[in-house]
Short mmCIF file of C-alpha atoms in Angstrom, two decimals:
data_model
loop_
_atom_site.label_atom_id
_atom_site.label_comp_id
_atom_site.label_asym_id
_atom_site.label_seq_id
_atom_site.Cartn_x
_atom_site.Cartn_y
_atom_site.Cartn_z
CA UNK A 1 -33.54 141.64 91.06
CA UNK A 2 -36.51 140.53 93.02
CA UNK A 3 -38.92 141.40 90.05
CA UNK A 4 -36.62 139.55 87.59
CA UNK A 5 -36.71 136.38 89.66
CA UNK A 6 -40.46 136.67 90.37
CA UNK A 7 -41.26 137.12 86.64
CA UNK A 8 -39.11 134.08 85.88
CA UNK A 9 -41.17 131.71 88.07
CA UNK A 10 -43.29 129.77 85.49
CA UNK A 11 -46.40 129.38 87.75
CA UNK A 12 -49.60 130.69 86.39
CA UNK A 13 -51.37 131.42 89.63
CA UNK A 14 -48.85 134.15 90.63
CA UNK A 15 -49.66 136.18 87.47
CA UNK A 16 -51.59 138.70 89.37
CA UNK A 17 -48.78 139.17 91.87
CA UNK A 18 -46.29 139.57 89.11
CA UNK A 19 -48.64 142.19 87.59
CA UNK A 20 -48.88 144.11 90.86
CA UNK A 21 -45.03 144.10 91.15
CA UNK A 22 -44.64 145.40 87.60
CA UNK A 23 -47.15 148.17 88.17
CA UNK A 24 -45.35 149.26 91.23
CA UNK A 25 -41.78 149.17 89.78
CA UNK A 26 -42.98 151.04 86.69
CA UNK A 27 -43.24 154.21 88.69
CA UNK A 28 -39.81 153.76 90.32
CA UNK A 29 -37.44 156.52 90.27
CA UNK A 30 -34.46 154.36 89.10
CA UNK A 31 -34.45 153.90 85.30
CA UNK A 32 -32.76 150.36 85.92
CA UNK A 33 -35.78 149.30 87.86
CA UNK A 34 -38.26 150.53 85.29
CA UNK A 35 -36.26 148.68 82.65
CA UNK A 36 -36.59 145.54 84.46
CA UNK A 37 -40.29 146.14 84.91
CA UNK A 38 -40.78 146.66 81.12
CA UNK A 39 -38.81 143.42 80.42
CA UNK A 40 -41.11 141.54 82.86
CA UNK A 41 -44.27 142.52 80.88
CA UNK A 42 -43.81 139.93 78.05
CA UNK A 43 -42.90 137.26 80.60
CA UNK A 44 -46.01 137.92 82.68
CA UNK A 45 -48.23 137.96 79.53
CA UNK A 46 -46.87 134.56 78.35
CA UNK A 47 -47.47 133.33 81.93
CA UNK A 48 -51.14 134.43 82.25
CA UNK A 49 -52.97 135.88 79.22
CA UNK A 50 -55.77 137.01 81.44
CA UNK A 51 -53.65 139.86 82.66
CA UNK A 52 -53.33 141.48 79.25
CA UNK A 53 -55.84 144.26 80.02
CA UNK A 54 -54.00 145.29 83.13
CA UNK A 55 -50.55 145.00 81.38
CA UNK A 56 -51.99 147.22 78.59
CA UNK A 57 -52.77 149.97 81.04
CA UNK A 58 -49.25 149.75 82.51
CA UNK A 59 -47.75 149.79 79.01
CA UNK A 60 -49.68 152.84 77.89
CA UNK A 61 -48.30 154.71 80.93
CA UNK A 62 -44.86 153.30 80.15
CA UNK A 63 -44.87 154.83 76.74
CA UNK A 64 -44.41 158.28 78.52
CA UNK A 65 -40.87 157.07 79.59
CA UNK A 66 -38.35 159.85 78.91
CA UNK A 67 -35.18 157.91 79.86
CA UNK A 68 -33.01 156.84 76.95
CA UNK A 69 -31.99 153.78 79.16
CA UNK A 70 -35.47 152.47 79.40
CA UNK A 71 -37.33 153.32 76.24
CA UNK A 72 -35.81 150.55 74.25
CA UNK A 73 -37.23 147.87 76.59
CA UNK A 74 -40.59 149.65 76.74
CA UNK A 75 -40.82 149.29 72.90
CA UNK A 76 -39.82 145.55 73.20
CA UNK A 77 -42.79 145.08 75.54
CA UNK A 78 -44.97 147.03 73.10
CA UNK A 79 -44.02 144.65 70.30
CA UNK A 80 -44.87 141.67 72.52
CA UNK A 81 -48.25 142.98 73.82
CA UNK A 82 -49.76 145.01 71.06
CA UNK A 83 -47.49 145.40 68.16
CA UNK A 84 -50.52 146.33 65.89
CA UNK A 85 -51.65 149.23 68.06
CA UNK A 86 -49.43 151.77 66.32
CA UNK A 87 -52.07 154.39 67.13
CA UNK A 88 -50.80 154.40 70.77
CA UNK A 89 -47.58 156.00 69.37
CA UNK A 90 -49.18 159.07 68.09
CA UNK A 91 -48.40 161.43 70.91
CA UNK A 92 -44.91 159.90 71.49
CA UNK A 93 -43.46 159.66 67.90
CA UNK A 94 -41.40 162.85 68.04
CA UNK A 95 -40.09 162.29 71.50
CA UNK A 96 -39.04 158.74 70.41
CA UNK A 97 -37.19 160.27 67.46
CA UNK A 98 -35.30 162.66 69.69
CA UNK A 99 -34.47 159.90 72.19
CA UNK A 100 -33.13 157.70 69.50
CA UNK A 101 -29.54 158.86 69.43
CA UNK A 102 -29.14 158.67 73.12
CA UNK A 103 -30.65 155.18 73.66
CA UNK A 104 -28.65 152.07 74.25
CA UNK A 105 -27.48 150.14 71.21
CA UNK A 106 -30.07 147.32 71.28
CA UNK A 107 -32.65 149.69 72.19
CA UNK A 108 -31.85 151.83 69.09
CA UNK A 109 -32.51 148.78 66.81
CA UNK A 110 -35.93 148.30 68.45
CA UNK A 111 -36.83 152.04 68.35
CA UNK A 112 -35.79 152.18 64.64
CA UNK A 113 -37.75 149.17 63.64
CA UNK A 114 -40.86 150.35 65.53
CA UNK A 115 -40.60 153.93 64.01
CA UNK A 116 -40.19 152.46 60.50
CA UNK A 117 -43.44 150.49 60.84
CA UNK A 118 -45.21 153.60 62.13
CA UNK A 119 -43.86 155.76 59.35
CA UNK A 120 -44.92 153.34 56.66
CA UNK A 121 -48.50 153.11 57.96
CA UNK A 122 -49.08 156.56 59.34
CA UNK A 123 -46.95 159.06 57.43
CA UNK A 124 -47.12 160.04 53.72
CA UNK A 125 -44.52 158.85 51.33
CA UNK A 126 -41.85 161.21 50.03
CA UNK A 127 -43.12 162.86 46.92
CA UNK A 128 -40.83 163.30 43.89
CA UNK A 129 -41.83 165.52 41.01
CA UNK A 130 -40.50 167.99 38.47
CA UNK A 131 -41.37 171.65 38.65
CA UNK A 132 -42.04 173.91 35.69
CA UNK A 133 -38.22 174.41 35.24
CA UNK A 134 -37.72 170.65 34.80
CA UNK A 135 -35.80 170.37 38.09
CA UNK A 136 -36.45 167.45 40.45
CA UNK A 137 -38.21 168.41 43.58
CA UNK A 138 -38.58 166.18 46.72
CA UNK A 139 -41.35 166.82 49.22
CA UNK A 140 -40.99 165.07 52.55
CA UNK A 141 -43.23 165.26 55.51
CA UNK A 142 -41.73 166.96 58.49
CA UNK A 143 -42.18 164.09 60.90
CA UNK A 144 -40.44 161.68 58.40
CA UNK A 145 -37.54 164.17 58.03
CA UNK A 146 -37.24 164.18 61.85
CA UNK A 147 -36.77 160.44 61.77
CA UNK A 148 -34.05 160.64 59.07
CA UNK A 149 -32.15 163.30 60.95
CA UNK A 150 -32.19 161.40 64.12
CA UNK A 151 -31.25 158.17 62.47
CA UNK A 152 -28.46 159.30 60.23
CA UNK A 153 -26.07 159.95 63.16
CA UNK A 154 -26.36 156.15 63.94
CA UNK A 155 -24.39 155.21 60.83
CA UNK A 156 -21.36 155.79 63.01
CA UNK A 157 -22.42 153.29 65.61
CA UNK A 158 -20.07 150.53 66.59
CA UNK A 159 -22.93 148.04 66.62
CA UNK A 160 -23.38 146.58 63.03
CA UNK A 161 -26.96 145.81 63.79
CA UNK A 162 -27.77 149.42 64.41
CA UNK A 163 -26.17 150.39 61.09
CA UNK A 164 -28.17 147.79 59.27
CA UNK A 165 -31.45 148.82 60.81
CA UNK A 166 -30.80 152.55 59.93
CA UNK A 167 -29.87 151.57 56.37
CA UNK A 168 -33.02 149.56 55.94
CA UNK A 169 -35.07 152.64 57.22
CA UNK A 170 -33.54 155.06 54.80
CA UNK A 171 -33.71 152.55 51.89
CA UNK A 172 -37.39 151.87 52.28
CA UNK A 173 -38.53 155.19 53.59
CA UNK A 174 -36.24 157.79 52.25
CA UNK A 175 -36.42 159.70 48.92
CA UNK A 176 -34.05 158.77 46.18
CA UNK A 177 -31.53 161.46 47.10
CA UNK A 178 -30.98 159.72 50.47
CA UNK A 179 -30.46 156.25 49.15
CA UNK A 180 -26.66 156.82 48.33
CA UNK A 181 -26.00 157.62 52.00
CA UNK A 182 -26.49 154.03 53.06
CA UNK A 183 -23.72 152.55 50.71
CA UNK A 184 -20.52 153.66 52.51
CA UNK A 185 -21.53 152.46 55.91
CA UNK A 186 -22.58 149.04 54.57
CA UNK A 187 -19.26 148.73 52.69
CA UNK A 188 -17.40 149.64 55.84
CA UNK A 189 -19.04 146.58 57.52
CA UNK A 190 -17.69 144.11 55.05
CA UNK A 191 -14.36 144.08 56.97
CA UNK A 192 -15.66 143.48 60.36
CA UNK A 193 -16.18 139.73 60.51
CA UNK A 194 -17.32 136.95 58.32
CA UNK A 195 -20.69 136.59 60.03
CA UNK A 196 -21.61 140.33 59.68
CA UNK A 197 -20.19 140.28 56.13
CA UNK A 198 -22.55 137.45 55.28
CA UNK A 199 -25.63 139.53 56.23
CA UNK A 200 -24.35 142.78 54.69
CA UNK A 201 -23.80 141.31 51.27
CA UNK A 202 -27.48 140.32 51.22
CA UNK A 203 -28.50 143.85 51.82
CA UNK A 204 -26.00 145.08 49.15
CA UNK A 205 -27.62 142.58 46.71
CA UNK A 206 -31.02 144.12 47.34
CA UNK A 207 -29.52 147.60 46.42
CA UNK A 208 -27.52 146.18 43.40
CA UNK A 209 -30.71 144.61 42.07
CA UNK A 210 -32.77 147.83 42.22
CA UNK A 211 -29.99 150.54 41.78
CA UNK A 212 -26.69 149.03 40.53
CA UNK A 213 -25.34 152.47 39.73
CA UNK A 214 -25.02 153.15 43.59
CA UNK A 215 -22.48 150.35 43.83
CA UNK A 216 -20.86 150.43 40.35
CA UNK A 217 -17.97 152.48 41.38
CA UNK A 218 -17.31 150.24 44.41
CA UNK A 219 -17.15 146.81 42.67
CA UNK A 220 -13.55 146.17 43.55
CA UNK A 221 -14.47 146.07 47.21
CA UNK A 222 -16.83 143.20 46.51
CA UNK A 223 -14.13 140.85 44.96
CA UNK A 224 -13.98 137.45 46.63
CA UNK A 225 -11.43 136.47 49.19
CA UNK A 226 -10.18 133.02 50.12
CA UNK A 227 -11.36 133.43 53.65
CA UNK A 228 -14.97 134.25 52.70
CA UNK A 229 -17.59 131.76 53.57
CA UNK A 230 -19.00 129.90 50.39
CA UNK A 231 -22.36 131.50 50.80
CA UNK A 232 -20.66 134.91 50.97
CA UNK A 233 -18.85 134.12 47.81
CA UNK A 234 -22.02 133.18 46.03
CA UNK A 235 -23.74 136.40 47.21
CA UNK A 236 -20.80 138.59 46.09
CA UNK A 237 -20.90 136.89 42.56
CA UNK A 238 -24.60 137.69 42.26
CA UNK A 239 -23.79 141.32 43.16
CA UNK A 240 -20.77 141.62 40.74
CA UNK A 241 -23.02 140.28 37.92
CA UNK A 242 -25.57 142.96 38.58
CA UNK A 243 -22.87 145.62 38.44
CA UNK A 244 -21.30 144.38 35.19
CA UNK A 245 -21.24 146.94 32.43
CA UNK A 246 -18.93 147.67 29.47
CA UNK A 247 -16.61 149.81 31.61
CA UNK A 248 -15.74 147.21 34.18
CA UNK A 249 -16.46 143.99 32.21
CA UNK A 250 -12.77 143.38 31.30
CA UNK A 251 -11.71 143.48 35.09
CA UNK A 252 -14.61 141.35 36.16
CA UNK A 253 -14.10 138.71 33.56
CA UNK A 254 -10.46 138.35 34.88
CA UNK A 255 -11.88 137.95 38.37
CA UNK A 256 -14.41 135.33 37.23
CA UNK A 257 -11.59 133.47 35.29
CA UNK A 258 -9.80 133.13 38.58
CA UNK A 259 -12.82 132.21 40.65
CA UNK A 260 -13.46 129.12 38.62
CA UNK A 261 -10.56 127.59 40.43
CA UNK A 262 -12.17 128.06 43.83
CA UNK A 263 -12.04 124.97 46.15
CA UNK A 264 -15.76 125.03 46.42
CA UNK A 265 -17.52 123.40 43.31
CA UNK A 266 -20.69 125.62 43.82
CA UNK A 267 -18.63 128.90 43.74
CA UNK A 268 -16.65 127.61 40.68
CA UNK A 269 -19.91 126.80 38.82
CA UNK A 270 -21.35 130.23 39.79
CA UNK A 271 -18.21 131.92 38.34
CA UNK A 272 -18.73 129.90 35.04
CA UNK A 273 -22.37 131.08 34.96
CA UNK A 274 -21.20 134.72 35.58
CA UNK A 275 -18.95 134.46 32.45
CA UNK A 276 -22.07 133.20 30.54
CA UNK A 277 -24.09 136.07 31.84
CA UNK A 278 -21.39 138.54 30.57
CA UNK A 279 -21.61 136.98 27.21
CA UNK A 280 -25.32 137.44 26.92
CA UNK A 281 -25.47 141.03 28.43
CA UNK A 282 -22.51 142.52 26.66
CA UNK A 283 -22.33 141.56 22.88
CA UNK A 284 -18.95 143.03 22.40
CA UNK A 285 -17.45 140.69 24.94
CA UNK A 286 -19.24 137.61 23.74
CA UNK A 287 -16.45 136.23 21.67
CA UNK A 288 -13.94 136.56 24.66
CA UNK A 289 -16.26 134.92 26.86
CA UNK A 290 -16.87 131.96 24.60
CA UNK A 291 -13.07 131.50 24.24
CA UNK A 292 -12.81 131.44 27.96
CA UNK A 293 -15.58 128.83 28.26
CA UNK A 294 -14.01 126.64 25.58
CA UNK A 295 -10.77 126.64 27.60
CA UNK A 296 -12.63 125.85 30.78
CA UNK A 297 -14.27 122.95 29.04
CA UNK A 298 -11.02 121.08 29.24
CA UNK A 299 -10.62 121.70 32.89
CA UNK A 300 -9.80 118.68 34.94
CA UNK A 301 -12.38 119.58 37.61
CA UNK A 302 -15.76 118.00 36.64
CA UNK A 303 -17.82 121.01 38.03
CA UNK A 304 -15.99 123.52 35.96
CA UNK A 305 -15.90 121.47 32.72
CA UNK A 306 -19.59 120.51 32.98
CA UNK A 307 -20.71 124.11 33.93
CA UNK A 308 -18.67 125.46 30.96
CA UNK A 309 -20.41 123.14 28.51
CA UNK A 310 -23.84 123.76 29.99
CA UNK A 311 -23.25 127.53 29.74
CA UNK A 312 -22.09 127.24 26.19
CA UNK A 313 -25.16 125.18 25.48
CA UNK A 314 -27.44 127.98 26.85
CA UNK A 315 -25.63 130.54 24.80
CA UNK A 316 -26.13 128.54 21.71
CA UNK A 317 -29.78 128.00 22.45
CA UNK A 318 -30.52 131.68 23.30
CA UNK A 319 -28.80 132.80 20.06
CA UNK A 320 -28.90 136.48 21.12
CA UNK A 321 -26.47 137.56 18.34
CA UNK A 322 -27.78 140.73 16.71
CA UNK A 323 -27.65 141.10 12.99
CA UNK A 324 -25.70 144.42 12.28
CA UNK A 325 -24.13 145.87 9.10
CA UNK A 326 -20.65 144.86 8.56
CA UNK A 327 -19.23 148.34 9.13
CA UNK A 328 -21.04 148.70 12.41
CA UNK A 329 -19.83 145.16 13.51
CA UNK A 330 -16.30 146.05 12.68
CA UNK A 331 -16.49 149.17 14.57
CA UNK A 332 -17.92 147.35 17.62
CA UNK A 333 -15.05 144.89 17.45
CA UNK A 334 -12.24 147.57 17.14
CA UNK A 335 -13.77 149.56 20.01
CA UNK A 336 -12.77 146.91 22.49
CA UNK A 337 -9.24 145.77 22.55
CA UNK A 338 -8.50 142.15 22.27
CA UNK A 339 -12.04 141.14 21.27
CA UNK A 340 -12.61 139.07 18.19
CA UNK A 341 -15.74 138.94 16.06
CA UNK A 342 -18.73 137.26 17.64
CA UNK A 343 -19.06 133.65 16.78
CA UNK A 344 -22.17 132.17 15.34
CA UNK A 345 -23.90 129.23 17.16
CA UNK A 346 -22.82 126.88 14.42
CA UNK A 347 -19.15 127.94 14.91
CA UNK A 348 -19.51 127.43 18.65
CA UNK A 349 -20.71 123.92 18.21
CA UNK A 350 -18.04 123.14 15.66
CA UNK A 351 -15.41 124.28 18.20
CA UNK A 352 -16.98 121.98 20.80
CA UNK A 353 -16.96 119.09 18.28
CA UNK A 354 -13.36 119.32 17.49
CA UNK A 355 -12.51 119.15 21.16
CA UNK A 356 -14.98 116.35 22.00
CA UNK A 357 -12.18 114.19 23.33
CA UNK A 358 -11.14 116.61 25.87
CA UNK A 359 -14.63 116.63 27.58
CA UNK A 360 -14.56 114.12 30.53
CA UNK A 361 -17.70 114.88 32.58
CA UNK A 362 -20.73 112.63 31.41
CA UNK A 363 -23.28 115.57 31.55
CA UNK A 364 -20.92 117.77 29.60
CA UNK A 365 -20.42 115.12 26.91
CA UNK A 366 -24.17 114.61 26.69
CA UNK A 367 -24.61 118.30 26.16
CA UNK A 368 -21.99 118.33 23.38
CA UNK A 369 -23.64 115.43 21.55
CA UNK A 370 -27.08 117.12 21.83
CA UNK A 371 -25.69 120.30 20.28
CA UNK A 372 -23.94 118.35 17.52
CA UNK A 373 -27.29 116.79 16.81
CA UNK A 374 -29.05 120.19 16.71
CA UNK A 375 -26.56 121.74 14.35
CA UNK A 376 -25.48 118.82 12.27
CA UNK A 377 -27.39 119.84 9.17
CA UNK A 378 -25.10 121.23 6.55
CA UNK A 379 -25.26 124.89 5.87
CA UNK A 380 -24.53 126.74 2.71
CA UNK A 381 -21.13 127.90 4.22
CA UNK A 382 -19.88 124.42 4.74
CA UNK A 383 -17.11 124.11 2.26
CA UNK A 384 -13.59 122.60 1.87
CA UNK A 385 -11.20 124.30 -0.36
CA UNK A 386 -9.29 122.45 -3.05
CA UNK A 387 -6.82 124.42 -5.11
CA UNK A 388 -6.67 123.51 -8.73
CA UNK A 389 -4.41 125.60 -11.02
CA UNK A 390 -6.06 126.23 -14.23
CA UNK A 391 -4.88 129.03 -16.46
CA UNK A 392 -3.30 130.62 -13.40
CA UNK A 393 -6.56 130.82 -11.61
CA UNK A 394 -7.49 128.87 -8.45
CA UNK A 395 -10.92 127.45 -8.25
CA UNK A 396 -12.81 126.56 -5.09
CA UNK A 397 -15.21 123.55 -4.81
CA UNK A 398 -17.55 122.49 -2.14
CA UNK A 399 -16.61 119.11 -0.64
CA UNK A 400 -18.71 117.34 2.02
CA UNK A 401 -17.64 113.94 3.53
CA UNK A 402 -21.32 113.08 4.03
CA UNK A 403 -23.97 114.86 1.93
CA UNK A 404 -26.35 117.06 3.94
CA UNK A 405 -24.27 116.90 7.07
CA UNK A 406 -21.49 119.09 8.46
CA UNK A 407 -18.03 117.66 8.07
CA UNK A 408 -17.38 117.37 11.84
CA UNK A 409 -20.59 115.65 12.83
CA UNK A 410 -19.75 112.08 11.60
CA UNK A 411 -16.40 112.24 13.31
CA UNK A 412 -18.03 113.21 16.66
CA UNK A 413 -20.43 110.17 16.27
CA UNK A 414 -17.38 108.00 15.48
CA UNK A 415 -15.61 109.05 18.59
CA UNK A 416 -18.63 108.71 20.61
CA UNK A 417 -19.34 105.17 19.37
CA UNK A 418 -15.63 104.16 20.05
CA UNK A 419 -16.17 104.77 23.81
CA UNK A 420 -19.86 103.78 23.92
CA UNK A 421 -19.32 100.61 26.08
CA UNK A 422 -17.65 102.65 28.86
CA UNK A 423 -19.74 105.81 28.76
CA UNK A 424 -22.43 106.96 31.25
CA UNK A 425 -26.01 106.12 30.52
CA UNK A 426 -26.80 109.80 29.62
CA UNK A 427 -24.09 109.88 27.10
CA UNK A 428 -25.13 106.62 25.61
CA UNK A 429 -28.80 107.93 25.25
CA UNK A 430 -27.45 111.06 23.51
CA UNK A 431 -25.22 108.98 21.22
CA UNK A 432 -28.20 107.02 20.03
CA UNK A 433 -30.19 110.17 19.45
CA UNK A 434 -27.31 111.77 17.47
CA UNK A 435 -27.12 108.61 15.47
CA UNK A 436 -30.77 108.68 14.45
CA UNK A 437 -30.47 112.38 13.57
CA UNK A 438 -27.53 112.03 11.36
CA UNK A 439 -29.08 109.08 9.74
CA UNK A 440 -32.20 110.96 8.99
CA UNK A 441 -30.22 113.74 7.46
CA UNK A 442 -28.23 111.43 5.06
CA UNK A 443 -29.99 108.09 4.92
CA UNK A 444 -27.92 107.17 1.63
CA UNK A 445 -24.52 107.58 3.32
CA UNK A 446 -22.65 104.37 3.64
CA UNK A 447 -20.39 105.77 6.40
CA UNK A 448 -23.34 106.70 8.56
CA UNK A 449 -25.05 103.40 7.73
CA UNK A 450 -22.11 101.42 9.12
CA UNK A 451 -21.72 103.59 12.22
CA UNK A 452 -25.41 103.51 13.01
CA UNK A 453 -25.43 99.67 12.58
CA UNK A 454 -22.49 99.27 15.02
CA UNK A 455 -24.05 101.74 17.52
CA UNK A 456 -27.45 100.02 17.56
CA UNK A 457 -25.63 96.70 18.00
CA UNK A 458 -23.82 97.95 21.12
CA UNK A 459 -27.10 99.38 22.44
CA UNK A 460 -29.00 96.11 21.89
CA UNK A 461 -26.72 94.44 24.45
CA UNK A 462 -26.24 97.12 26.85
CA UNK A 463 -26.98 96.56 30.58
CA UNK A 464 -29.26 99.60 30.87
CA UNK A 465 -32.98 98.93 29.93
CA UNK A 466 -33.33 102.58 28.87
CA UNK A 467 -30.37 102.28 26.34
CA UNK A 468 -31.74 99.01 24.98
CA UNK A 469 -35.23 100.51 24.49
CA UNK A 470 -33.77 103.78 22.91
CA UNK A 471 -31.71 101.54 20.57
#
């Protein structure tokens, strides 16, 4: 107690006195006194840096400590005084490994972190190779193996920080065969508290990003709960996206569809993004994802509706649909129950155009107008069927409302111009851009000419400088 009070006095002139007290207490028979002396070393060093040489001598002697109660605080002092002098640990490494299971909980964290730094710098990495029979062989240094054996028992510690420290040690130092051992202890920590769960999910995300197969069978334990913190929900969503594959995509899509109704807008938007990611990664689920996104586009919550339109825009732009033979495409569709054929970008835009009135959010409406302008040019498949009976045979004729333009494009422009005066500035700018695109595609059209003249007249007297300049 006297040394603790003495080292807490922030007067530089007593630095030498504190150093003498530390030197005397470091040789005490009681481990509690030696522990206090070790904790006083960083305080004394911050008080008077001129005592560093003397404190280093005391610390070198302190590294011979054999009490599990004291060794953790000795390494705390080591980190404060000379953290880069890992060569001082050469004669003590194996003893530190053997003392690790018996040290106090917080001392175990310090010991593991110091030994990990030592091993990464001083010991060879595990060597993985194949023998002449093709079998995988792992060659691990005996000192590194000693660290693993001593640390694995700490997975059962009641202190979550100890479990996290050991998990990091095995992940960064261990061979590939040891990596699966860290997953069950980390998953067990998810149910301890919200604060601990927040830290654990970030560790799990690192694993999922590098080796998703380790967590693929445990994806259901990472489902979101209403009591989770928003940041935890976002981290879990990132993990679930990494774990997504054909076997679990149906279950995950059902979860994502529920998460879009979360009370936090950022979580809802992240869930919509996850649905879009599924559409890009798994072609057999693209059509189902697009149907979900089109339904979400009508959602009354602005964050959900705008995110759905934005994701649909990204899907159309990426245009990742692969060209496959008809038979192979049919087989892919039949293989997954409830999945329709994959839609083309033009079909997606047509669906958005027909539901333009249901889009409320300004950014979402601007995205739809931009997409309509990009895909407004008429394709060969744009037809309208008129049945005419002639000699018992029905004939089909191609009919277009406006030549050179898809049939739904002028109607979108009509509806956009109708609400032009009350729309947001971004929507007005995209409406003007759409008007110019359609007019350039069919300059002879009387319908587009009248719509364009009316739109430009509205823009001429708009309150926004940008809208007037664009018009």
